[in-house]
Coordinates of C-alpha atoms in Angstrom, one line a residue:
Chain H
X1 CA 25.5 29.5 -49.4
X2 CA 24.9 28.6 -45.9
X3 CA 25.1 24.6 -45.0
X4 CA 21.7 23.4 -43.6
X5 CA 22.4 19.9 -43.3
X6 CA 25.8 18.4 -43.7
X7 CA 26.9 14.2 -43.1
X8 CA 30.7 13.4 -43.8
X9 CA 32.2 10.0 -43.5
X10 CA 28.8 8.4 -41.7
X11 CA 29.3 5.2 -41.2
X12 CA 26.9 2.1 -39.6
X13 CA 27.2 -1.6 -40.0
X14 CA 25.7 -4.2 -38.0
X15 CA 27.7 -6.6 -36.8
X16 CA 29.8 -7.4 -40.2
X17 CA 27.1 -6.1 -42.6
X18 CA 28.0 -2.1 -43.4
X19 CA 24.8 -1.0 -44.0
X20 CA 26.0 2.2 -44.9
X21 CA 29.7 2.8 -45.8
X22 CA 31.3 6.7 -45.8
X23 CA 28.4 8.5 -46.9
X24 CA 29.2 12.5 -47.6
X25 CA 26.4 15.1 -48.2
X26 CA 25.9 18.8 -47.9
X27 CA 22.5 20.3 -48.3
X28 CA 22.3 24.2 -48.7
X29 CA 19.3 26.5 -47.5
X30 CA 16.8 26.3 -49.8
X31 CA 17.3 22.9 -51.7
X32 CA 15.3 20.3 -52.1
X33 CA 17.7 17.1 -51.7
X34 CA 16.3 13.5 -52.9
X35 CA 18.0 10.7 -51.6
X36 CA 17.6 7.8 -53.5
X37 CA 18.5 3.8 -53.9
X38 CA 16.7 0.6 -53.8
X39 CA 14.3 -0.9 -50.5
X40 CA 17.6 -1.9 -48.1
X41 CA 20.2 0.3 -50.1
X42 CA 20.6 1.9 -46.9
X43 CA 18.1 4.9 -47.5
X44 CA 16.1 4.8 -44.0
X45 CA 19.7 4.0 -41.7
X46 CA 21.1 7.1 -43.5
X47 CA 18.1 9.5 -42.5
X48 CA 17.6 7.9 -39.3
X49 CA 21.3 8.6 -38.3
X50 CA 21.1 12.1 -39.8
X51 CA 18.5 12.4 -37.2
X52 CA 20.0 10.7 -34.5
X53 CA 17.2 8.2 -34.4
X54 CA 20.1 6.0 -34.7
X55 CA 23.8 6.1 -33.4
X56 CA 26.2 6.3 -36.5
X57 CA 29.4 4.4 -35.7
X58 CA 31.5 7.2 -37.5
X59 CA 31.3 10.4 -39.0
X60 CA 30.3 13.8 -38.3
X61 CA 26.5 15.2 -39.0
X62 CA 25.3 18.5 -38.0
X63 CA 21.7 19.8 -38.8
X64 CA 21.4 23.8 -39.2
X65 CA 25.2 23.6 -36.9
X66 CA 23.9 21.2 -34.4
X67 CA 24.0 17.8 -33.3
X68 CA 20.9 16.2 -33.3
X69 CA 21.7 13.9 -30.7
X70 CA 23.8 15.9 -28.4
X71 CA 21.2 18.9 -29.3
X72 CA 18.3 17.0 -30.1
X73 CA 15.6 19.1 -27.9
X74 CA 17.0 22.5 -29.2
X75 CA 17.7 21.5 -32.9
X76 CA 13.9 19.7 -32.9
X77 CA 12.5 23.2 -32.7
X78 CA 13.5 24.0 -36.6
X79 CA 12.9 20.8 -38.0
X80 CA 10.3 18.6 -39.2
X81 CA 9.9 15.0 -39.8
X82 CA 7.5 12.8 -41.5
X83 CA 8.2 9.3 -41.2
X84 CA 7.7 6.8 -43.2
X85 CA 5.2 4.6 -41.5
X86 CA 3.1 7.1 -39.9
X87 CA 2.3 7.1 -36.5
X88 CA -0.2 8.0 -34.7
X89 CA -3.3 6.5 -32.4
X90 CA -6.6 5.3 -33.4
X91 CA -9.8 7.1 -32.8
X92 CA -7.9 10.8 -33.0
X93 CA -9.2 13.4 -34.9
X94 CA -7.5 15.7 -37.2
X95 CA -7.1 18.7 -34.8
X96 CA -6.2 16.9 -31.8
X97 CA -3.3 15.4 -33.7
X98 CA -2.2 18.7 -34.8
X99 CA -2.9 20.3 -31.3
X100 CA -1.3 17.3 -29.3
X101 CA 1.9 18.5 -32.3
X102 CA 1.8 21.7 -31.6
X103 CA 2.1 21.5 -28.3
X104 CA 5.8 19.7 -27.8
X105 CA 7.2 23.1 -29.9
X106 CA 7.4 26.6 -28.4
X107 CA 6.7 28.7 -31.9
X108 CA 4.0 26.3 -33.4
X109 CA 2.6 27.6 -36.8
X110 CA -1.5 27.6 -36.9
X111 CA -2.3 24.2 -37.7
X112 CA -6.1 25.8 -39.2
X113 CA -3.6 27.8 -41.6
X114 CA -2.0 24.9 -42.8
X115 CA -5.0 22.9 -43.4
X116 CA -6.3 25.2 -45.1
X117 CA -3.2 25.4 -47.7
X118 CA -3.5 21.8 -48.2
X119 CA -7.1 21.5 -49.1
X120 CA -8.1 19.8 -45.6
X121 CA -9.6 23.0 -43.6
X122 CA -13.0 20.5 -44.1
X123 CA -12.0 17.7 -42.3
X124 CA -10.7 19.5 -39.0
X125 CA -13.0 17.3 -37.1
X126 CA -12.7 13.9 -38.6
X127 CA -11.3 10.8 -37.6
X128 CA -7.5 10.9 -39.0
X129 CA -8.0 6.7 -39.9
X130 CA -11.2 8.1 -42.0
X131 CA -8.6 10.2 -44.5
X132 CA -7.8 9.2 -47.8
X133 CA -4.7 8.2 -48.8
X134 CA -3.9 11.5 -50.2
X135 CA -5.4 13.5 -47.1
X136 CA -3.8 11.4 -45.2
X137 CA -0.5 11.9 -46.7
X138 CA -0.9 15.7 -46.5
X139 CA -1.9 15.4 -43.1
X140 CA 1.7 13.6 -42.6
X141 CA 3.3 16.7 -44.3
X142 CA 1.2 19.3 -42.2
X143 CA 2.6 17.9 -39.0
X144 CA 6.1 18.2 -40.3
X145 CA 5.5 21.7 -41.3
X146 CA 4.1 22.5 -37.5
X147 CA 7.3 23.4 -36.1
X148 CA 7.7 26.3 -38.3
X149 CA 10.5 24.2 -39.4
X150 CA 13.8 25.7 -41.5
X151 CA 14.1 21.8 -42.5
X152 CA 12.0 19.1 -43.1
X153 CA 12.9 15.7 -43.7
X154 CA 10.5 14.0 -46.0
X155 CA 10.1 9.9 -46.3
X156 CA 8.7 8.3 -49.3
X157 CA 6.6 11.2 -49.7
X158 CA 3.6 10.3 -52.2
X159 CA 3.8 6.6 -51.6
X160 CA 0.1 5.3 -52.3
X161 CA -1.2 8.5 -54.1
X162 CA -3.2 8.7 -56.8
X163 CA -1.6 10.8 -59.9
X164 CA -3.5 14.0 -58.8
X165 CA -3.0 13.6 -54.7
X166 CA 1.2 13.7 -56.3
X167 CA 0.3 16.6 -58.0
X168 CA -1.2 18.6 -55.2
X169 CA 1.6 17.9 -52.8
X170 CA 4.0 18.6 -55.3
X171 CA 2.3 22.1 -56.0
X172 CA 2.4 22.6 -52.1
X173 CA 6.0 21.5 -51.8
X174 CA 7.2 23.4 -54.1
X175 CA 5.6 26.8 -52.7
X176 CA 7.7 26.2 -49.4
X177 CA 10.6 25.6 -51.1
X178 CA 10.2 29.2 -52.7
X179 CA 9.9 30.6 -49.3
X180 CA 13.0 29.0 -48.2
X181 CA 12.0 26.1 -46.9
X182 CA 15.0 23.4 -46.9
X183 CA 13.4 19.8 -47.6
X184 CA 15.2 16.5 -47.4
X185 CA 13.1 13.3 -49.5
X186 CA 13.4 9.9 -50.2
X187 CA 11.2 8.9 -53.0
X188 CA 10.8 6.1 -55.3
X189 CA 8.9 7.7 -58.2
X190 CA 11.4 9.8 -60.5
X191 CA 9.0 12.0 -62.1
X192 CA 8.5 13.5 -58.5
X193 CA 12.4 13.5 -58.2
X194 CA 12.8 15.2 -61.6
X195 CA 9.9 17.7 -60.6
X196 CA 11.0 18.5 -57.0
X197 CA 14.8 18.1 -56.3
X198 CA 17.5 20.2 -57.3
X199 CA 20.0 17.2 -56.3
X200 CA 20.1 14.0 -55.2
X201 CA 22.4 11.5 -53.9
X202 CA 21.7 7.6 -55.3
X203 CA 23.2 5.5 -52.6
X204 CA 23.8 1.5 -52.8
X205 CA 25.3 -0.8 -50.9
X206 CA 25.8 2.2 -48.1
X207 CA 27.6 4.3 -50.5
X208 CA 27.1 7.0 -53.2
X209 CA 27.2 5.9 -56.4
X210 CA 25.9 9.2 -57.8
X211 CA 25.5 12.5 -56.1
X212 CA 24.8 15.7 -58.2
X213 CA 21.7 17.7 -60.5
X214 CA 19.0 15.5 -61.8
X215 CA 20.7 16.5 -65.6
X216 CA 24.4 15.5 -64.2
X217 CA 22.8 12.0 -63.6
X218 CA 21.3 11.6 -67.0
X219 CA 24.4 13.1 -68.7
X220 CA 26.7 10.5 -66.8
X221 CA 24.2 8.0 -67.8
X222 CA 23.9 6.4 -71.8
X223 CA 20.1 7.0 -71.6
X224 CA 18.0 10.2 -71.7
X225 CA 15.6 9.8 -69.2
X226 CA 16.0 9.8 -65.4
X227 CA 14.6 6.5 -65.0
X228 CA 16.9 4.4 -67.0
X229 CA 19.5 6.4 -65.6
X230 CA 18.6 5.6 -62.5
X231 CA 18.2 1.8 -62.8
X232 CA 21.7 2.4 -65.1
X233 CA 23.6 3.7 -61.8
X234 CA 22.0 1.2 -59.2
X235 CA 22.6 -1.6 -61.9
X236 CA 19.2 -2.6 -61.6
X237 CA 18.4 -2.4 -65.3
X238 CA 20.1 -5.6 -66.8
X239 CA 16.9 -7.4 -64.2
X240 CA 14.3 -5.5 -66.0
X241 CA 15.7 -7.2 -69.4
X242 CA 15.2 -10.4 -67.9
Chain X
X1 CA 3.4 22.2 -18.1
X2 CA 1.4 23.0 -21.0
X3 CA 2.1 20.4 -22.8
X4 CA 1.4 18.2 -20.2
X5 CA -1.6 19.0 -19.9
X6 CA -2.4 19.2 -23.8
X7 CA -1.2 16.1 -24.2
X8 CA -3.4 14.2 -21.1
X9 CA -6.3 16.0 -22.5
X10 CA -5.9 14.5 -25.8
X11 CA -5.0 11.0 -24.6
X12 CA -8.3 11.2 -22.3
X13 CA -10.4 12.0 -24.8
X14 CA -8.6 8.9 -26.8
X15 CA -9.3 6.5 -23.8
X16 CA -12.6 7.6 -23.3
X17 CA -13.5 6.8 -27.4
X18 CA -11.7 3.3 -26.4
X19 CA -14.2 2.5 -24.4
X20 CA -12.4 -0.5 -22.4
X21 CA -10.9 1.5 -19.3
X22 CA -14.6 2.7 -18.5
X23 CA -15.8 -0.9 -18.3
X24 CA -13.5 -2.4 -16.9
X25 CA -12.2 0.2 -14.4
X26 CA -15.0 2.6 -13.7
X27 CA -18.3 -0.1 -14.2
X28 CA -16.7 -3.6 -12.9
X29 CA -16.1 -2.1 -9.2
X30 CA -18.9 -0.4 -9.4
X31 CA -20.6 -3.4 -10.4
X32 CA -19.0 -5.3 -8.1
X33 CA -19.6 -3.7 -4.8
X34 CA -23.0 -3.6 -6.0
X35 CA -23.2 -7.0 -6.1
X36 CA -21.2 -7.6 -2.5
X37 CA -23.5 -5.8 -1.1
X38 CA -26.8 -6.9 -2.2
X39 CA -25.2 -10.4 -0.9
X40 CA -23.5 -9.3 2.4
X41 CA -25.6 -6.3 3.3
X42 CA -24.4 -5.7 6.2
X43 CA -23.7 -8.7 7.5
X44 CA -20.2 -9.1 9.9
X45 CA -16.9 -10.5 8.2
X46 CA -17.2 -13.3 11.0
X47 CA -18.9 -14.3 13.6
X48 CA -17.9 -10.8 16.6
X49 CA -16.4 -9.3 13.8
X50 CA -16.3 -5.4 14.5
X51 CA -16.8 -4.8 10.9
X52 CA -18.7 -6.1 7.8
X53 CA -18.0 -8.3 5.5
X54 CA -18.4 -5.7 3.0
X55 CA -16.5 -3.7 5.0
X56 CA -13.8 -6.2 4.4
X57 CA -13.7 -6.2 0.8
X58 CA -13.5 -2.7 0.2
X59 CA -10.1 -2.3 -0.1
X60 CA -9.9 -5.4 -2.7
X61 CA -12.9 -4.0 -4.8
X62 CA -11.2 -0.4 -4.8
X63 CA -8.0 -2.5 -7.1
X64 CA -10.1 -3.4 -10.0
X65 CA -9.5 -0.5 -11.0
X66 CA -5.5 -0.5 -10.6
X67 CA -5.5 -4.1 -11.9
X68 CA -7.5 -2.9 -15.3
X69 CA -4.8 0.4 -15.7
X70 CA -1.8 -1.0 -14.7
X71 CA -1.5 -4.5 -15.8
X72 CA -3.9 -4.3 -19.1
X73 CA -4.1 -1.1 -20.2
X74 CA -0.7 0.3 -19.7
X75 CA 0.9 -2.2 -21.5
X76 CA -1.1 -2.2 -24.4
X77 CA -1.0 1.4 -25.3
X78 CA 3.1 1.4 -24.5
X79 CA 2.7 -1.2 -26.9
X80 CA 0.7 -0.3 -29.4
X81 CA 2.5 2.9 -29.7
X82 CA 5.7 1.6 -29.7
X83 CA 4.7 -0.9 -32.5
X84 CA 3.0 2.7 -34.0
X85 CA 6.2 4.1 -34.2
X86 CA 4.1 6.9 -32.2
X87 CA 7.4 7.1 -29.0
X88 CA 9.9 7.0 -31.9
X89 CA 7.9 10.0 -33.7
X90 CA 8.3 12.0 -30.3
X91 CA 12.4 11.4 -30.4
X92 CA 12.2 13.8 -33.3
X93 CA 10.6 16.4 -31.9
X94 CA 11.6 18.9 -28.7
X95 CA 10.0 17.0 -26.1
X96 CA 10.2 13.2 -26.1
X97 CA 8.1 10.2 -25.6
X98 CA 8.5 9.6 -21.7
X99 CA 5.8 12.8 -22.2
X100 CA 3.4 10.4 -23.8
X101 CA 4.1 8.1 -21.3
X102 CA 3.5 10.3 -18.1
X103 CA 0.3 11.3 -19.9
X104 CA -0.1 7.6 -19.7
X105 CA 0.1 7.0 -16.0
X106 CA -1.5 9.8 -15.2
X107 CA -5.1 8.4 -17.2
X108 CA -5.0 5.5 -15.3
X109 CA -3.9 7.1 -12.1
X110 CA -7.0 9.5 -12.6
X111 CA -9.2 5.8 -14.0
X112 CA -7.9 4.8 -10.1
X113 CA -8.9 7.4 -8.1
X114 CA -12.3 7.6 -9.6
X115 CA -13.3 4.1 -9.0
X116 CA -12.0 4.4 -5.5
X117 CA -14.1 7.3 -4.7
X118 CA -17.0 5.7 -6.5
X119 CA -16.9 2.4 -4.7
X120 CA -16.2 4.5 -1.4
X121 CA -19.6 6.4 -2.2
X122 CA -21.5 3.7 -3.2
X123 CA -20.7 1.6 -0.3
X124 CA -21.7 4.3 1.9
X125 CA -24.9 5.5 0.4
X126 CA -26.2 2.2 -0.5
X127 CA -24.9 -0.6 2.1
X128 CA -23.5 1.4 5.4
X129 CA -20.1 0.7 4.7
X130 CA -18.2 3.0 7.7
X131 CA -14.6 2.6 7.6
X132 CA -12.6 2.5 10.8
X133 CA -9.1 2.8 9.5
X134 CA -7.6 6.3 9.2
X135 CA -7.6 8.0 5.5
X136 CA -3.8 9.0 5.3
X137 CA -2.4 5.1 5.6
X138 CA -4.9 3.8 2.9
X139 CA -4.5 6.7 0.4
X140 CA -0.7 6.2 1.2
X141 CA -1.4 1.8 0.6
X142 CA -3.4 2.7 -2.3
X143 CA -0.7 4.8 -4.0
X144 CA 2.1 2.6 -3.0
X145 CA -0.7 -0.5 -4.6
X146 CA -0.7 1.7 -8.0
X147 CA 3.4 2.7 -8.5
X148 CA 3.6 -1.0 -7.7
X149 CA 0.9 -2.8 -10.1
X150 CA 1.8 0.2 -12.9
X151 CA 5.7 -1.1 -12.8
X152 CA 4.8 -4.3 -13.6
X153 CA 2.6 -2.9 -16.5
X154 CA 5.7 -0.5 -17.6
X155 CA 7.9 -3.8 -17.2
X156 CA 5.5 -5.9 -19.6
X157 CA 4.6 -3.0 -21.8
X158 CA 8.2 -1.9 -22.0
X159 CA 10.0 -4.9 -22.6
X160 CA 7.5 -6.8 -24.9
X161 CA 9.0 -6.6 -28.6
X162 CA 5.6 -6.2 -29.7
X163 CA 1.7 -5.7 -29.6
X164 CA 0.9 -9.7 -29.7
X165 CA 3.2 -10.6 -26.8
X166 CA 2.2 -7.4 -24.4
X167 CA -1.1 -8.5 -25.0
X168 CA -1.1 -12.4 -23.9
X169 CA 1.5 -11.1 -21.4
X170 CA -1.3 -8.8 -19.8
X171 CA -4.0 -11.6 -19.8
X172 CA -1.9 -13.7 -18.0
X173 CA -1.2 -10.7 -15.3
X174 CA -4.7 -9.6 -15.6
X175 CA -7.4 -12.3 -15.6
X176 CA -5.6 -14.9 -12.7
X177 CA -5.1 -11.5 -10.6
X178 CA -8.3 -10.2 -11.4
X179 CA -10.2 -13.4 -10.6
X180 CA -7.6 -14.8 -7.8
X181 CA -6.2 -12.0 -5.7
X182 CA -9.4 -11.1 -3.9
X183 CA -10.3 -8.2 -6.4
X184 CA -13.5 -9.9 -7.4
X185 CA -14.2 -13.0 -5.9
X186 CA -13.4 -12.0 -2.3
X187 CA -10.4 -14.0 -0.5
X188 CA -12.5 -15.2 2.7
X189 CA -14.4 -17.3 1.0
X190 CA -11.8 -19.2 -0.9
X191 CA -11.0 -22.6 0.2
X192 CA -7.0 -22.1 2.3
X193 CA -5.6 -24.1 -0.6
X194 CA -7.0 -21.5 -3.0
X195 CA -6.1 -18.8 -0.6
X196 CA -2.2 -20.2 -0.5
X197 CA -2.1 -20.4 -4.2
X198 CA -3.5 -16.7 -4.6
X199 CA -0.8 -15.1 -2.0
X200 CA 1.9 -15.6 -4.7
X201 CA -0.2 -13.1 -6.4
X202 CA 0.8 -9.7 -5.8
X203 CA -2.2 -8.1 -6.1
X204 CA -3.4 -10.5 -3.1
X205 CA -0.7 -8.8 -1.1
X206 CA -1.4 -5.3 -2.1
X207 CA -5.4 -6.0 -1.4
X208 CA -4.1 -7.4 2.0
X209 CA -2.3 -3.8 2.5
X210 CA -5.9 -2.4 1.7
X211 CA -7.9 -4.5 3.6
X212 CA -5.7 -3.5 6.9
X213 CA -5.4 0.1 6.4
X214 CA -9.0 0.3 5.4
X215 CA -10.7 -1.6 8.5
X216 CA -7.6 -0.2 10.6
X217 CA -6.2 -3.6 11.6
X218 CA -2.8 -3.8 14.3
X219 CA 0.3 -2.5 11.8
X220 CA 1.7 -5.7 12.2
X221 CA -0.1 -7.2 9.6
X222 CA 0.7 -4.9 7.0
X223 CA 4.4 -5.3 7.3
X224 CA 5.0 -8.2 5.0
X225 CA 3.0 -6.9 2.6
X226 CA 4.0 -3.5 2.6
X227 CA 7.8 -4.4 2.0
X228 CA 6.4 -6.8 -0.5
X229 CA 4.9 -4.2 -2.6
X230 CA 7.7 -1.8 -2.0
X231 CA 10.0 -4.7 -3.7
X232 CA 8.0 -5.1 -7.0
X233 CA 8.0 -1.2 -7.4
X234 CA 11.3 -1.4 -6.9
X235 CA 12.8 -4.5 -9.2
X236 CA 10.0 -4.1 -11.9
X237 CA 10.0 -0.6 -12.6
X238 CA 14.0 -0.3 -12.2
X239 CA 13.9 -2.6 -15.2
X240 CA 11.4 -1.0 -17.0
X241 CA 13.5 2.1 -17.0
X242 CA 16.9 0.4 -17.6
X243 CA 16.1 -2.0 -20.7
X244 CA 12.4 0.4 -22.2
X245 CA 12.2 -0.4 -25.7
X246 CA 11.5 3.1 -27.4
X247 CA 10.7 0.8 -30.6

């Protein structure tokens, strides 16, 4: 299986603090990857160097065989990236943000196409600040989808959505991955990351502390659920007692 | 350049909703000249004056425009977007955010050039303004007048670490250059303390670039200036490109 994203020995600190501390991953074509770990485990550093965002202070990363910071323009083409705190100006309207997109790639997909497959062909012309959450959200993952991407990378993806908005995103995510679509994902929720990802990587203190199938985790794990797993691996379950 | 110009449209359109640039940079001068002239009419700057006093003012009234772009709004949409994480979005994609940012310039180049031909037209229809100096100079002053007053925007805008600061840093450019340098409240009939007090403005010197190339005044007097202007294009935008914040 061809490599789509692969990080070895990254490496950031700043000043003495090592945010994150030999971080190893490979992603193949077609997976959905979750990377996991606590607010400051060193989550957002690891994307954002992945992405070149940030300057890693070692290591090697290469996106689809390129580096996205001596390659950023041509590697930007092919992949997609919704960010976390989403950005974008006040008083723009739903098309022009998908227009003003589409416009930085050469191949843009049709944006009308895409809002149509996410249930927001109806709000084309409204004010973006005027979505729902959930619109909102899928709005976020339309504009990382514009590129025609072979990657997306994917940011706390359902944060602030109501049980069905999840659902519907889910459904949606889950159709591109079966057209090959190769997604990245950070997520806090672990009934997403047991519905979506075929691996993840929990990461603390800037390291791995697991990295393998969603079943791996729980079988290295005393518990049966993903959850207490989880907390088990990241040690945050003796607080919960408490 | 299609994405140029896919981008400017969008970011009019987005200026035009805001509301602010077509107060303060298309009505104010309008306003303003308005005003001048139902005051001045067409009375001289001085007594054997060859031209009229607001003859003489024309070149300030045509910076209202500039001063509004440059010094408040281009700081606070660099900004704003920075703080929006909107420049840092454009990293990630095939293009990159000095994109957004030309689109930028260009808005409130375009703001500018409108006023100035608005002004020019309403001074001429309305209240006989007839300028003597020659057109190439004062487009060449006014241009020189923008590049300068939009570096010290890029400067504030791209240096402030956030919103809150860009924005009490562009009052304090704005309002005092707005009210001081001649813009507005025109510079002959300040008192000479006032008038020594409002050279250290730059503004003042770029208006007094204007005010000669307009009315056609001896070249000597648009030296200092000139070099002046040429300076703060210079310093502020060389630091605005060295040490931009992207976010």
């Amino acid at each position: 299986m061809q490599s789509i994203i692969q990080v070895s020995g990254l490496r950031k600190s700043y000043g003495n603090l090592h945010i994150i501390d030999g971080i190893d991953l490979s992603v193949l074509k077609g997976e959905v990857f979750g990377l996991l770990g606590a607010n400051g485990a060193g989550k957002s550093t690891t994307i954002e160097c992945i992405l070149g965002t940030r300057k890693a202070d070692e290591g090697n990363i290469s996106i689809l065989g390129m580096s996205p910071q001596k390659e950023r323009k041509k590697l930007f083409e092919q992949v997609g990236v919704q960010f976390q705190e989403t950005s974008y100006p006040d008083k723009i309207r739903v098309d022009e943000l998908c227009q003003e997109t589409g416009c930085l790639y050469k191949n843009p997909a049709n944006y009308k196409e895409l809002l149509r497959q996410f249930g927001l062909a109806e709000k084309e012309k409204s004010f973006v600040s005027e979505l729902s959450g959930g619109q909102k959200q899928r709005l976020f993952i339309i504009l990382a989808l514009i590129p025609n991407p072979q990657v997306v990378f994917l940011d706390e993806l359902t944060t602030g959505l109501d049980t069905k908005a999840r659902r519907s995103v889910w459904k949606s995510l889950k159709e591109l991955k079966e057209k090959g679509l190769t997604i990245f994902l950070t997520s806090h929720f672990m009934d997403e990351v047991e519905e979506l990802c075929d691996r993840i990587g929990i990461i603390k203190d800037g390291q791995f502390i697991f990295c393998g199938t969603v079943s791996e985790a729980i079988v290295e794990s005393p518990y049966e659920k993903l959850e207490e797993a989880y907390l088990w691996f990241t040690g945050e379950e003796v607080a919960d007692n408490e | 350049m299609n994405k140029f110009f896919i981008t400017l449209r969008t970011q009019i359109k987005l200026s035009f909703r805001g509301m602010d640039m077509i107060i303060f940079a298309i009505c104010m001068p309008v306003v303003m000249v308005v005003l001048l002239g139902i005051i001045y009419g067409v009375k001289p700057a001085y007594d054997g004056a060859t031209y009229s006093f607001l003859e003489q003012s024309f070149g300030a009234i045509s910076t209202i425009a500039i001063c509004a772009g440059g010094v408040m709004g281009l700081p606070l949409v660099i900004s704003d977007y920075r703080q929006k994480k909107i420049l840092k979005r454009f990293q990630v994609t095939p293009s990159s955010p000095t994109l957004l940012l030309a689109a930028q310039v260009a808005i409130y180049m375009i703001y500018s050039i409108i006023a100035l031909v608005l002004v020019y037209l309403v001074s001429a229809l309305f209240f006989g303004v007839n300028l003597q100096g020659s057109l190439l100079p004062f487009l060449g002053s006014f241009l020189l007048v923008m590049l300068s007053m939009f570096s010290i925007g890029m400067l504030v805008g791209g240096l402030s670490p956030n919103m809150k600061t860009a924005s009490i840093l562009a009052s304090v450019l704005y309002f005092p250059m707005l009210i001081f340098s001649g813009a507005t409240l025109p510079y002959e009939v300040m008192p000479t303390s006032l008038q020594k007090i409002a050279d250290v403005l730059p503004l003042t010197q770029g208006i007094k670039l204007l005010k000669a190339t307009s009315l056609g005044l001896p070249v000597e007097n648009v030296l200092f200036p000139l070099i002046i202007m040429v300076i703060i294009a210079i310093i502020c935008g060389g630091i605005s490109i060295r040490f931009f914040k992207w976010e």
